[in-house]
């Protein structure tokens, strides 16, 4: 009996098991179409709505196809933002975890040295932002000679003015004999000339039916004077009282301003924009994904690809000036089948932008006149009560998967000349343990981590008390995280 509809792709049992543990039961339409093509190494250009599961559409076949025993990366994935780079790395790591696929994220404003050390270990898949990827190429700290797969996520954005030169420079450094894949919810015809230049005969997969926007999101706009926007926003949030909400502004300054006003009004709120310290940016995203606060005010740095569960309201405080951006902003709601609402605040002089967006998405956006404020005082009370409550933490997507794997800490690393093969040697010599029980190994300067599968961690911890690794006595315990 078929228990999981991913079985149709004949995947390795480890990959199927990860998919199951992630709670994926049936492939989404884009996955159904794309996975078989990538398994056959076809070049593809894939247009499919926001939240439709594009990441797994390339991650699953990549994890399936990649040869585990080679030391150099086999696949390179390019993303436009650092946050998306981290997210895609996490998604791939989850899917490939039981199969020991190692994935590294390389992106700017993070210590170069740590990335170099990571790239020196066995890494199968690299996810990078273009700037930092080029840095590694130019300094000779990444080996791309064996790249067999190139994925350009958010492809239209990547082939736009801001990125195109860097992306082409990277492409020119890759082996010609490779499979190339482009993904986005919005792919204009114009990029085809670039595709002809850099791709083999490719297949176009267009899952979007008539509309480019996701049908799980209902959208509307209100005409609001700039000076009245903040009050309007407040009333709107009282009435909607969302679990999680993203507010997009067009500039960093506006983001800061709206955030500080909301904070002064005791909202559980944080912000994200390109002017912030990178660690703060990553922490904010992590904390928002966990549901530790409910309002995130952001620039378009958040518009592309970022996947947060249960975002039920998206507000564009400023109407986006680029039409594609509308699709991506509202697409932060309505992910994996959830429902969401998107409201855009349009000032009386901005109908030109609104028209452009409508033309682009191929339908009218409803213009609502006034917010229904009949019960606003009551709504306000309920709203503030909810803001003060201890947040409900959202369960990590990989919660079930993490239960399958236990990370152990070992008190010796590179400085003691320990290599992955030494750790495998010792652990697999333990009675009752074989290669299949050992997962990803990560060797740092002074310590190492090893994933142990099949609930055998206690056995390993006990046995290592009386064993040595490369002749050295080590301490081994369950890793903190
Ligand atoms: P896209 O790149 O198309 O915008 P993502 O790849 O980020 O979408 O996926 C959106 C969400 O759907 C993610 O939370 C992902 O874990 C989930 N998802 C992907 N594929 C499936 C599936 N087959 N079944 C259930 N959930 C899925
Ligand atoms: Mg995506």
CSV table of C-alpha atoms and ligand atoms in Angstrom, one decimal:
chain,number,residue,atom,x,y,z
A,1,UNK,CA,0.0,0.0,0.0
A,2,UNK,CA,1.3,3.4,-0.9
A,3,UNK,CA,1.6,5.5,2.3
A,4,UNK,CA,3.4,8.5,0.8
A,5,UNK,CA,2.8,9.8,-2.6
A,6,UNK,CA,6.5,10.8,-3.0
A,7,UNK,CA,7.1,7.0,-3.5
A,8,UNK,CA,6.3,7.5,-7.2
A,9,UNK,CA,9.7,9.1,-7.8
A,10,UNK,CA,11.6,6.0,-6.6
A,11,UNK,CA,13.7,8.0,-4.1
A,12,UNK,CA,16.3,6.5,-1.8
A,13,UNK,CA,14.7,5.4,1.5
A,14,UNK,CA,16.6,8.0,3.5
A,15,UNK,CA,15.2,10.8,1.4
A,16,UNK,CA,11.7,9.4,1.5
A,17,UNK,CA,12.0,9.1,5.2
A,18,UNK,CA,13.1,12.7,5.7
A,19,UNK,CA,10.2,13.9,3.5
A,20,UNK,CA,7.8,11.9,5.6
A,21,UNK,CA,9.2,13.3,8.8
A,22,UNK,CA,8.8,16.8,7.4
A,23,UNK,CA,5.1,16.0,7.0
A,24,UNK,CA,5.1,16.1,3.2
A,25,UNK,CA,2.6,13.5,2.1
A,26,UNK,CA,1.7,14.5,-1.4
A,27,UNK,CA,3.9,16.3,-3.9
A,28,UNK,CA,2.6,19.8,-4.9
A,29,UNK,CA,1.8,20.4,-8.5
A,30,UNK,CA,5.2,22.0,-9.2
A,31,UNK,CA,7.0,19.1,-7.5
A,32,UNK,CA,5.0,16.5,-9.4
A,33,UNK,CA,6.1,18.2,-12.7
A,34,UNK,CA,9.7,19.2,-11.9
A,35,UNK,CA,11.1,16.3,-9.8
A,36,UNK,CA,11.0,13.8,-12.7
A,37,UNK,CA,12.7,16.3,-15.1
A,38,UNK,CA,15.5,17.1,-12.7
A,39,UNK,CA,16.0,13.4,-12.0
A,40,UNK,CA,16.6,13.1,-15.7
A,41,UNK,CA,19.0,16.1,-15.7
A,42,UNK,CA,16.8,18.3,-17.8
A,43,UNK,CA,17.4,22.0,-17.7
A,44,UNK,CA,14.2,23.7,-16.6
A,45,UNK,CA,12.6,27.2,-16.2
A,46,UNK,CA,9.9,26.9,-13.6
A,47,UNK,CA,7.2,29.4,-12.9
A,48,UNK,CA,5.0,28.5,-10.0
A,49,UNK,CA,3.1,30.6,-7.4
A,50,UNK,CA,4.5,31.8,-4.1
A,51,UNK,CA,4.3,29.1,-1.4
A,52,UNK,CA,3.8,26.3,-3.9
A,53,UNK,CA,6.9,24.3,-2.8
A,54,UNK,CA,9.5,25.2,-5.3
A,55,UNK,CA,12.4,24.7,-2.9
A,56,UNK,CA,11.7,21.0,-2.4
A,57,UNK,CA,11.0,20.7,-6.2
A,58,UNK,CA,14.8,21.2,-6.7
A,59,UNK,CA,16.0,20.1,-3.3
A,60,UNK,CA,14.5,16.6,-3.5
A,61,UNK,CA,16.0,15.6,-6.8
A,62,UNK,CA,19.3,17.2,-6.0
A,63,UNK,CA,19.6,15.3,-2.7
A,64,UNK,CA,18.7,12.1,-4.6
A,65,UNK,CA,21.2,12.6,-7.4
A,66,UNK,CA,24.2,13.8,-5.6
A,67,UNK,CA,27.1,11.5,-5.2
A,68,UNK,CA,27.9,11.3,-1.5
A,69,UNK,CA,31.5,10.2,-1.6
A,70,UNK,CA,33.0,13.1,-3.5
A,71,UNK,CA,34.7,15.9,-1.7
A,72,UNK,CA,33.9,18.9,-4.0
A,73,UNK,CA,30.4,20.5,-4.2
A,74,UNK,CA,28.2,19.2,-6.9
A,75,UNK,CA,25.4,21.8,-6.8
A,76,UNK,CA,25.4,25.5,-6.5
A,77,UNK,CA,22.2,27.4,-5.7
A,78,UNK,CA,22.1,31.2,-6.0
A,79,UNK,CA,19.6,33.3,-4.0
A,80,UNK,CA,19.1,37.1,-3.9
A,81,UNK,CA,19.1,37.6,-0.1
A,82,UNK,CA,21.1,36.3,2.8
A,83,UNK,CA,18.0,35.3,4.7
A,84,UNK,CA,16.7,33.2,1.8
A,85,UNK,CA,20.2,31.7,1.4
A,86,UNK,CA,20.0,30.5,5.1
A,87,UNK,CA,16.4,29.2,4.6
A,88,UNK,CA,17.2,27.2,1.5
A,89,UNK,CA,20.2,25.7,3.2
A,90,UNK,CA,18.0,24.6,6.1
A,91,UNK,CA,15.4,23.2,3.7
A,92,UNK,CA,18.1,21.2,1.9
A,93,UNK,CA,19.7,20.1,5.1
A,94,UNK,CA,16.4,18.7,6.3
A,95,UNK,CA,15.6,16.8,3.1
A,96,UNK,CA,19.1,15.4,2.8
A,97,UNK,CA,19.8,14.9,6.5
A,98,UNK,CA,19.2,11.2,6.8
A,99,UNK,CA,21.1,10.7,3.5
A,100,UNK,CA,24.1,12.6,4.9
A,101,UNK,CA,23.9,15.4,2.4
A,102,UNK,CA,26.0,18.3,3.6
A,103,UNK,CA,24.9,21.8,2.6
A,104,UNK,CA,26.8,25.1,3.2
A,105,UNK,CA,25.4,28.7,3.1
A,106,UNK,CA,27.8,31.4,2.0
A,107,UNK,CA,26.7,35.0,2.2
A,108,UNK,CA,28.0,38.4,2.9
A,109,UNK,CA,28.6,40.2,6.2
A,110,UNK,CA,29.5,36.9,7.9
A,111,UNK,CA,33.1,35.9,8.8
A,112,UNK,CA,34.8,34.7,5.7
A,113,UNK,CA,37.1,32.4,7.6
A,114,UNK,CA,34.3,30.3,9.0
A,115,UNK,CA,32.9,29.8,5.5
A,116,UNK,CA,36.3,28.9,4.2
A,117,UNK,CA,36.7,26.3,6.9
A,118,UNK,CA,33.2,24.9,6.1
A,119,UNK,CA,34.0,24.7,2.4
A,120,UNK,CA,37.2,22.8,3.2
A,121,UNK,CA,35.1,20.0,4.6
A,122,UNK,CA,33.1,17.7,2.5
A,123,UNK,CA,30.2,19.8,1.2
A,124,UNK,CA,27.8,18.5,-1.5
A,125,UNK,CA,25.6,21.5,-2.1
A,126,UNK,CA,26.5,25.2,-1.7
A,127,UNK,CA,23.8,27.9,-1.4
A,128,UNK,CA,25.2,31.4,-1.9
A,129,UNK,CA,24.4,35.0,-2.5
A,130,UNK,CA,26.1,36.2,-5.7
A,131,UNK,CA,28.6,38.7,-4.1
A,132,UNK,CA,30.0,36.3,-1.5
A,133,UNK,CA,30.1,33.4,-3.9
A,134,UNK,CA,32.2,35.5,-6.3
A,135,UNK,CA,34.5,36.4,-3.4
A,136,UNK,CA,35.1,32.8,-2.7
A,137,UNK,CA,35.7,32.1,-6.4
A,138,UNK,CA,38.1,35.0,-6.7
A,139,UNK,CA,40.1,34.0,-3.6
A,140,UNK,CA,40.2,30.4,-4.6
A,141,UNK,CA,38.3,29.2,-1.5
A,142,UNK,CA,35.6,27.3,-3.4
A,143,UNK,CA,36.1,24.5,-5.9
A,144,UNK,CA,33.5,24.6,-8.6
A,145,UNK,CA,35.1,22.1,-11.0
A,146,UNK,CA,32.7,19.4,-10.3
A,147,UNK,CA,29.5,21.4,-10.2
A,148,UNK,CA,26.8,19.4,-12.1
A,149,UNK,CA,23.8,21.5,-11.1
A,150,UNK,CA,23.1,25.2,-11.0
A,151,UNK,CA,19.8,26.5,-9.5
A,152,UNK,CA,18.9,30.1,-9.7
A,153,UNK,CA,16.1,30.8,-7.2
A,154,UNK,CA,14.0,33.9,-7.6
A,155,UNK,CA,15.5,33.9,-11.1
A,156,UNK,CA,13.9,37.1,-12.4
A,157,UNK,CA,15.3,39.0,-9.5
A,158,UNK,CA,18.7,37.5,-10.0
A,159,UNK,CA,18.8,38.3,-13.7
A,160,UNK,CA,17.8,41.8,-13.0
A,161,UNK,CA,20.1,44.8,-13.1
A,162,UNK,CA,21.4,44.6,-9.6
A,163,UNK,CA,22.6,41.0,-9.9
A,164,UNK,CA,23.0,40.1,-13.5
A,165,UNK,CA,26.7,40.9,-13.9
A,166,UNK,CA,27.7,38.9,-10.8
A,167,UNK,CA,25.5,36.0,-11.8
A,168,UNK,CA,26.9,35.8,-15.3
A,169,UNK,CA,30.4,36.0,-13.9
A,170,UNK,CA,29.7,33.1,-11.7
A,171,UNK,CA,28.0,31.1,-14.5
A,172,UNK,CA,31.1,31.6,-16.7
A,173,UNK,CA,33.2,29.9,-14.0
A,174,UNK,CA,31.1,26.8,-13.9
A,175,UNK,CA,31.6,23.6,-16.0
A,176,UNK,CA,29.5,23.7,-19.2
A,177,UNK,CA,28.4,20.2,-18.7
A,178,UNK,CA,25.7,20.8,-16.1
A,179,UNK,CA,22.0,21.0,-15.5
A,180,UNK,CA,20.6,24.5,-15.0
A,181,UNK,CA,17.4,25.3,-13.3
A,182,UNK,CA,15.5,28.6,-12.9
A,183,UNK,CA,12.7,29.1,-10.4
A,184,UNK,CA,10.4,32.0,-9.6
A,185,UNK,CA,6.7,33.0,-9.2
A,186,UNK,CA,7.3,35.7,-11.8
A,187,UNK,CA,9.4,35.0,-14.9
A,188,UNK,CA,9.2,37.5,-17.7
A,189,UNK,CA,9.6,36.4,-21.3
A,190,UNK,CA,12.5,38.8,-21.7
A,191,UNK,CA,14.9,36.7,-19.8
A,192,UNK,CA,14.7,34.0,-22.4
A,193,UNK,CA,17.7,35.4,-24.3
A,194,UNK,CA,19.8,34.9,-21.2
A,195,UNK,CA,18.5,31.4,-20.9
A,196,UNK,CA,19.4,30.6,-24.4
A,197,UNK,CA,22.9,31.9,-23.7
A,198,UNK,CA,23.5,29.8,-20.6
A,199,UNK,CA,21.2,26.8,-20.7
A,200,UNK,CA,20.9,23.6,-22.7
A,201,UNK,CA,17.6,22.8,-24.5
A,202,UNK,CA,15.3,23.5,-21.6
A,203,UNK,CA,11.8,22.6,-20.6
A,204,UNK,CA,9.4,25.3,-19.5
A,205,UNK,CA,7.2,24.4,-16.6
A,206,UNK,CA,4.5,26.9,-16.0
A,207,UNK,CA,2.2,25.9,-13.2
A,208,UNK,CA,0.5,29.3,-12.9
A,209,UNK,CA,-2.9,29.1,-14.4
A,210,UNK,CA,-4.5,32.5,-15.3
A,211,UNK,CA,-3.3,34.4,-12.3
A,212,UNK,CA,0.2,34.9,-11.0
A,213,UNK,CA,-0.9,35.5,-7.4
A,214,UNK,CA,-1.7,32.7,-5.0
A,215,UNK,CA,-5.5,32.1,-4.7
A,216,UNK,CA,-5.3,31.5,-1.0
A,217,UNK,CA,-4.6,35.1,-0.4
A,218,UNK,CA,-7.5,37.6,-0.6
A,219,UNK,CA,-6.2,41.1,-1.4
A,220,UNK,CA,-7.7,44.6,-1.3
A,221,UNK,CA,-6.5,48.1,-1.0
A,222,UNK,CA,-7.6,51.3,0.8
A,223,UNK,CA,-7.0,54.8,-0.4
A,224,UNK,CA,-5.4,56.5,2.5
A,225,UNK,CA,-3.6,59.9,2.7
A,226,UNK,CA,0.0,59.5,3.8
A,227,UNK,CA,-0.6,61.5,7.0
A,228,UNK,CA,-3.5,59.2,8.0
A,229,UNK,CA,-1.7,55.9,7.3
A,230,UNK,CA,-0.4,55.1,10.8
A,231,UNK,CA,-3.8,55.5,12.5
A,232,UNK,CA,-5.3,53.5,9.7
A,233,UNK,CA,-2.7,50.7,10.2
A,234,UNK,CA,-3.5,50.6,13.9
A,235,UNK,CA,-7.2,50.3,13.4
A,236,UNK,CA,-6.7,47.7,10.7
A,237,UNK,CA,-4.6,45.6,13.1
A,238,UNK,CA,-7.2,45.9,15.9
A,239,UNK,CA,-9.9,44.7,13.6
A,240,UNK,CA,-7.8,41.8,12.1
A,241,UNK,CA,-5.9,40.9,15.2
A,242,UNK,CA,-3.5,38.5,13.3
A,243,UNK,CA,-1.4,35.8,14.8
A,244,UNK,CA,1.5,36.9,12.6
A,245,UNK,CA,1.7,39.9,10.3
A,246,UNK,CA,4.2,41.5,8.0
A,247,UNK,CA,4.2,45.2,7.2
A,248,UNK,CA,6.1,46.2,4.1
A,249,UNK,CA,7.5,49.7,3.7
A,250,UNK,CA,9.5,51.1,0.7
A,251,UNK,CA,12.4,52.5,2.7
A,252,UNK,CA,14.5,51.7,5.7
A,253,UNK,CA,13.6,55.0,7.3
A,254,UNK,CA,9.9,54.2,7.0
A,255,UNK,CA,10.5,50.8,8.5
A,256,UNK,CA,12.2,52.3,11.5
A,257,UNK,CA,9.6,54.9,12.0
A,258,UNK,CA,6.6,52.5,11.8
A,259,UNK,CA,8.4,50.1,14.1
A,260,UNK,CA,9.1,52.6,16.7
A,261,UNK,CA,5.6,53.9,16.7
A,262,UNK,CA,4.1,50.4,17.0
A,263,UNK,CA,6.6,49.6,19.7
A,264,UNK,CA,5.5,52.8,21.6
A,265,UNK,CA,2.0,51.5,21.3
A,266,UNK,CA,3.0,48.2,22.9
A,267,UNK,CA,2.9,46.0,19.8
A,268,UNK,CA,5.0,42.9,19.9
A,269,UNK,CA,7.1,44.0,17.0
A,270,UNK,CA,10.5,43.9,15.3
A,271,UNK,CA,11.9,45.1,12.0
A,272,UNK,CA,14.1,43.9,9.2
A,273,UNK,CA,16.0,45.9,6.6
A,274,UNK,CA,19.3,45.9,4.8
A,275,UNK,CA,20.9,48.6,7.0
A,276,UNK,CA,20.9,46.3,10.0
A,277,UNK,CA,23.7,44.2,11.4
A,278,UNK,CA,23.7,40.8,9.7
A,279,UNK,CA,23.4,38.9,13.0
A,280,UNK,CA,20.4,41.0,14.0
A,281,UNK,CA,18.8,40.3,10.7
A,282,UNK,CA,19.2,36.6,11.1
A,283,UNK,CA,18.0,36.6,14.7
A,284,UNK,CA,14.9,38.6,13.8
A,285,UNK,CA,13.9,36.1,11.1
A,286,UNK,CA,14.6,33.2,13.3
A,287,UNK,CA,12.6,34.6,16.1
A,288,UNK,CA,9.7,35.6,13.8
A,289,UNK,CA,9.6,32.1,12.3
A,290,UNK,CA,9.4,30.7,15.8
A,291,UNK,CA,6.5,33.1,16.6
A,292,UNK,CA,8.2,34.9,19.4
A,293,UNK,CA,6.7,38.2,18.2
A,294,UNK,CA,3.8,38.9,16.0
A,295,UNK,CA,4.5,42.0,13.9
A,296,UNK,CA,7.4,42.3,11.5
A,297,UNK,CA,8.0,45.6,9.6
A,298,UNK,CA,10.3,45.1,6.7
A,299,UNK,CA,11.6,46.4,3.4
A,300,UNK,CA,11.5,44.2,0.2
A,301,UNK,CA,14.5,42.3,1.6
A,302,UNK,CA,11.9,40.1,3.1
A,303,UNK,CA,9.7,40.0,0.0
A,304,UNK,CA,11.4,37.1,-1.9
A,305,UNK,CA,11.1,33.5,-0.9
A,306,UNK,CA,11.0,33.8,2.9
A,307,UNK,CA,8.7,31.2,4.3
A,308,UNK,CA,6.9,31.8,7.6
A,309,UNK,CA,4.0,29.7,8.9
A,310,UNK,CA,0.7,31.3,9.7
A,311,UNK,CA,1.2,34.8,8.5
A,312,UNK,CA,-2.4,35.8,8.1
A,313,UNK,CA,-2.0,39.5,7.3
A,314,UNK,CA,0.3,41.3,4.9
A,315,UNK,CA,0.1,45.1,4.8
A,316,UNK,CA,1.9,47.2,2.2
A,317,UNK,CA,2.2,50.5,4.1
A,318,UNK,CA,3.6,51.9,0.8
A,319,UNK,CA,2.4,50.5,-2.5
A,320,UNK,CA,5.3,48.6,-4.1
A,321,UNK,CA,6.9,50.5,-7.0
A,322,UNK,CA,7.8,47.4,-8.9
A,323,UNK,CA,4.8,45.3,-10.0
A,324,UNK,CA,6.5,41.9,-9.3
A,325,UNK,CA,7.1,43.0,-5.8
A,326,UNK,CA,3.4,43.0,-5.2
A,327,UNK,CA,3.1,39.3,-6.0
A,328,UNK,CA,6.1,38.5,-3.8
A,329,UNK,CA,5.0,40.6,-0.8
A,330,UNK,CA,1.5,39.2,-0.6
A,331,UNK,CA,3.0,35.8,-1.2
A,332,UNK,CA,4.5,35.8,2.3
A,333,UNK,CA,1.0,34.8,3.3
A,334,UNK,CA,-1.0,31.8,2.1
A,335,UNK,CA,1.9,29.4,2.2
A,336,UNK,CA,1.5,25.6,1.8
A,337,UNK,CA,-2.3,25.9,1.5
A,338,UNK,CA,-2.9,28.3,4.4
A,339,UNK,CA,-5.3,31.3,3.9
A,340,UNK,CA,-4.2,34.9,4.2
A,341,UNK,CA,-5.2,38.5,3.6
A,342,UNK,CA,-3.2,41.3,2.0
A,343,UNK,CA,-4.0,45.0,2.3
A,344,UNK,CA,-2.3,47.7,0.4
A,345,UNK,CA,-2.4,51.4,1.4
A,346,UNK,CA,-2.6,53.6,-1.6
A,347,UNK,CA,-2.4,57.4,-1.4
A,348,UNK,CA,-4.7,59.3,-3.7
A,349,UNK,CA,-1.9,60.1,-6.2
A,350,UNK,CA,-0.6,56.5,-6.6
A,351,UNK,CA,-3.3,55.0,-8.9
A,352,UNK,CA,-0.7,54.8,-11.7
A,353,UNK,CA,1.2,52.1,-9.7
A,354,UNK,CA,-2.0,50.4,-8.8
A,355,UNK,CA,-3.0,50.2,-12.5
A,356,UNK,CA,0.4,48.7,-13.4
A,357,UNK,CA,0.1,46.1,-10.7
A,358,UNK,CA,-3.5,45.2,-11.8
A,359,UNK,CA,-2.4,44.9,-15.4
A,360,UNK,CA,0.5,42.7,-14.4
A,361,UNK,CA,-1.5,40.3,-12.2
A,362,UNK,CA,-4.3,40.3,-14.8
A,363,UNK,CA,-7.2,41.3,-12.5
A,364,UNK,CA,-8.6,44.2,-10.5
A,365,UNK,CA,-7.7,44.6,-6.9
A,366,UNK,CA,-10.8,45.6,-4.8
A,367,UNK,CA,-10.7,49.1,-3.5
A,368,UNK,CA,-12.4,49.3,-0.1
A,369,UNK,CA,-13.6,52.6,1.1
A,370,UNK,CA,-13.6,52.6,4.9
A,371,UNK,CA,-12.6,50.2,7.5
A,372,UNK,CA,-15.6,48.8,9.4
A,373,UNK,CA,-15.1,50.4,12.8
A,374,UNK,CA,-18.3,49.4,14.5
A,375,UNK,CA,-16.7,47.4,17.3
A,376,UNK,CA,-13.3,49.0,17.2
A,377,UNK,CA,-13.0,49.7,21.0
A,378,UNK,CA,-13.7,46.1,21.8
A,379,UNK,CA,-11.4,45.0,19.1
A,380,UNK,CA,-8.7,47.2,20.5
A,381,UNK,CA,-9.0,45.8,23.9
A,382,UNK,CA,-8.9,42.2,22.6
A,383,UNK,CA,-5.9,43.1,20.5
A,384,UNK,CA,-3.8,44.5,23.3
A,385,UNK,CA,-4.7,41.7,25.5
A,386,UNK,CA,-3.3,39.3,22.9
A,387,UNK,CA,-0.2,41.4,22.4
A,388,UNK,CA,0.6,40.9,26.1
A,389,UNK,CA,0.1,37.2,26.1
A,390,UNK,CA,3.1,34.9,26.1
A,391,UNK,CA,3.6,34.0,22.5
A,392,UNK,CA,2.7,30.5,21.2
A,393,UNK,CA,5.9,29.1,19.8
A,394,UNK,CA,5.5,27.6,16.4
A,395,UNK,CA,6.9,24.1,16.1
A,396,UNK,CA,10.0,23.8,14.0
A,397,UNK,CA,9.3,22.2,10.6
A,398,UNK,CA,12.1,19.7,11.3
A,399,UNK,CA,10.8,18.8,14.8
A,400,UNK,CA,9.9,15.2,13.9
A,401,UNK,CA,13.0,14.8,11.7
A,402,UNK,CA,15.2,16.0,14.5
A,403,UNK,CA,13.9,13.3,16.7
A,404,UNK,CA,15.5,10.8,14.3
A,405,UNK,CA,18.9,12.2,14.7
A,406,UNK,CA,21.0,12.9,17.7
A,407,UNK,CA,24.0,15.3,17.4
A,408,UNK,CA,27.0,14.3,19.6
A,409,UNK,CA,29.8,16.6,20.6
A,410,UNK,CA,33.3,15.2,20.5
A,411,UNK,CA,36.1,17.0,22.3
A,412,UNK,CA,38.7,16.9,19.5
A,413,UNK,CA,38.9,18.5,16.1
A,414,UNK,CA,41.2,19.7,13.4
A,415,UNK,CA,43.9,20.9,15.8
A,416,UNK,CA,44.3,17.3,16.9
A,417,UNK,CA,44.4,16.3,13.3
A,418,UNK,CA,41.1,14.5,13.5
A,419,UNK,CA,39.4,13.8,10.2
A,420,UNK,CA,35.9,12.6,9.4
A,421,UNK,CA,37.2,9.2,8.5
A,422,UNK,CA,38.9,8.8,11.9
A,423,UNK,CA,35.5,9.4,13.6
A,424,UNK,CA,33.7,7.0,11.3
A,425,UNK,CA,36.5,4.4,11.9
A,426,UNK,CA,36.1,4.5,15.7
A,427,UNK,CA,32.4,4.7,15.9
A,428,UNK,CA,31.7,2.0,13.3
A,429,UNK,CA,34.0,-0.3,15.3
A,430,UNK,CA,31.6,-0.2,18.2
A,431,UNK,CA,29.6,-3.4,18.4
A,432,UNK,CA,26.0,-2.8,17.2
A,433,UNK,CA,26.9,0.2,15.1
A,434,UNK,CA,27.4,0.3,11.4
A,435,UNK,CA,27.9,3.0,8.8
A,436,UNK,CA,24.2,3.5,8.4
A,437,UNK,CA,23.9,4.8,11.9
A,438,UNK,CA,26.4,7.6,11.4
A,439,UNK,CA,25.2,10.8,9.8
A,440,UNK,CA,26.8,14.1,9.0
A,441,UNK,CA,30.2,14.9,10.6
A,442,UNK,CA,31.4,18.4,11.2
A,443,UNK,CA,35.0,19.0,12.3
A,444,UNK,CA,35.8,22.3,13.9
A,445,UNK,CA,39.2,23.5,15.2
A,446,UNK,CA,38.9,22.2,18.8
A,447,UNK,CA,35.9,19.9,18.6
A,448,UNK,CA,33.6,18.0,16.3
A,449,UNK,CA,30.0,17.0,15.9
A,450,UNK,CA,28.6,13.8,14.6
A,451,UNK,CA,25.0,12.9,13.9
A,452,UNK,CA,23.9,9.5,15.2
A,453,UNK,CA,20.8,7.9,13.7
A,454,UNK,CA,18.5,5.1,14.7
A,455,UNK,CA,18.5,6.0,18.4
A,456,UNK,CA,22.0,4.6,19.0
A,457,UNK,CA,23.5,7.7,20.6
A,458,UNK,CA,23.6,6.2,24.1
A,459,UNK,CA,25.5,3.2,22.8
A,460,UNK,CA,28.1,5.5,21.2
A,461,UNK,CA,28.5,7.8,24.2
A,462,UNK,CA,29.1,4.8,26.4
A,463,UNK,CA,31.4,3.0,24.1
A,464,UNK,CA,33.6,6.1,23.5
A,465,UNK,CA,34.4,6.2,27.2
A,466,UNK,CA,36.7,3.2,26.5
A,467,UNK,CA,37.9,4.0,23.0
A,468,UNK,CA,40.2,6.4,21.3
A,469,UNK,CA,39.9,8.3,18.0
A,470,UNK,CA,43.2,8.4,16.2
A,471,UNK,CA,44.9,7.2,19.3
A,472,UNK,CA,43.4,10.0,21.4
A,473,UNK,CA,41.1,9.8,24.3
A,474,UNK,CA,38.1,12.1,23.8
A,475,UNK,CA,35.0,13.3,25.7
A,476,UNK,CA,31.7,12.6,23.9
A,477,UNK,CA,28.3,13.9,25.0
A,478,UNK,CA,25.0,15.0,23.5
A,479,UNK,CA,25.5,18.3,21.8
A,480,UNK,CA,23.5,21.3,23.3
A,481,UNK,CA,22.0,22.0,19.9
B,1,LIG,P1,8.0,28.6,-2.9
B,1,LIG,O1,9.5,28.6,-3.1
B,1,LIG,O2,7.2,28.0,-4.0
B,1,LIG,O3,7.5,30.0,-2.5
B,1,LIG,P2,8.5,27.0,-0.6
B,1,LIG,O4,9.4,26.0,-1.3
B,1,LIG,O5,9.2,28.0,0.3
B,1,LIG,O6,7.6,27.7,-1.6
B,1,LIG,O7,7.5,26.1,0.2
B,1,LIG,C1,6.4,26.7,1.0
B,1,LIG,C2,6.0,25.8,2.2
B,1,LIG,O8,5.4,24.6,1.8
B,1,LIG,C3,7.2,25.4,3.0
B,1,LIG,O9,6.9,25.6,4.4
B,1,LIG,C4,7.4,24.0,2.7
B,1,LIG,O10,8.0,23.3,3.8
B,1,LIG,C5,6.0,23.5,2.4
B,1,LIG,N1,5.9,22.4,1.5
B,1,LIG,C6,6.7,22.2,0.4
B,1,LIG,N2,6.3,21.0,-0.2
B,1,LIG,C7,5.3,20.5,0.5
B,1,LIG,C8,4.5,19.3,0.4
B,1,LIG,N3,4.7,18.5,-0.7
B,1,LIG,N4,3.6,19.0,1.3
B,1,LIG,C9,3.5,19.9,2.4
B,1,LIG,N5,4.2,21.0,2.5
B,1,LIG,C10,5.1,21.3,1.6
B,2,LIG,MG1,11.0,29.9,-3.0
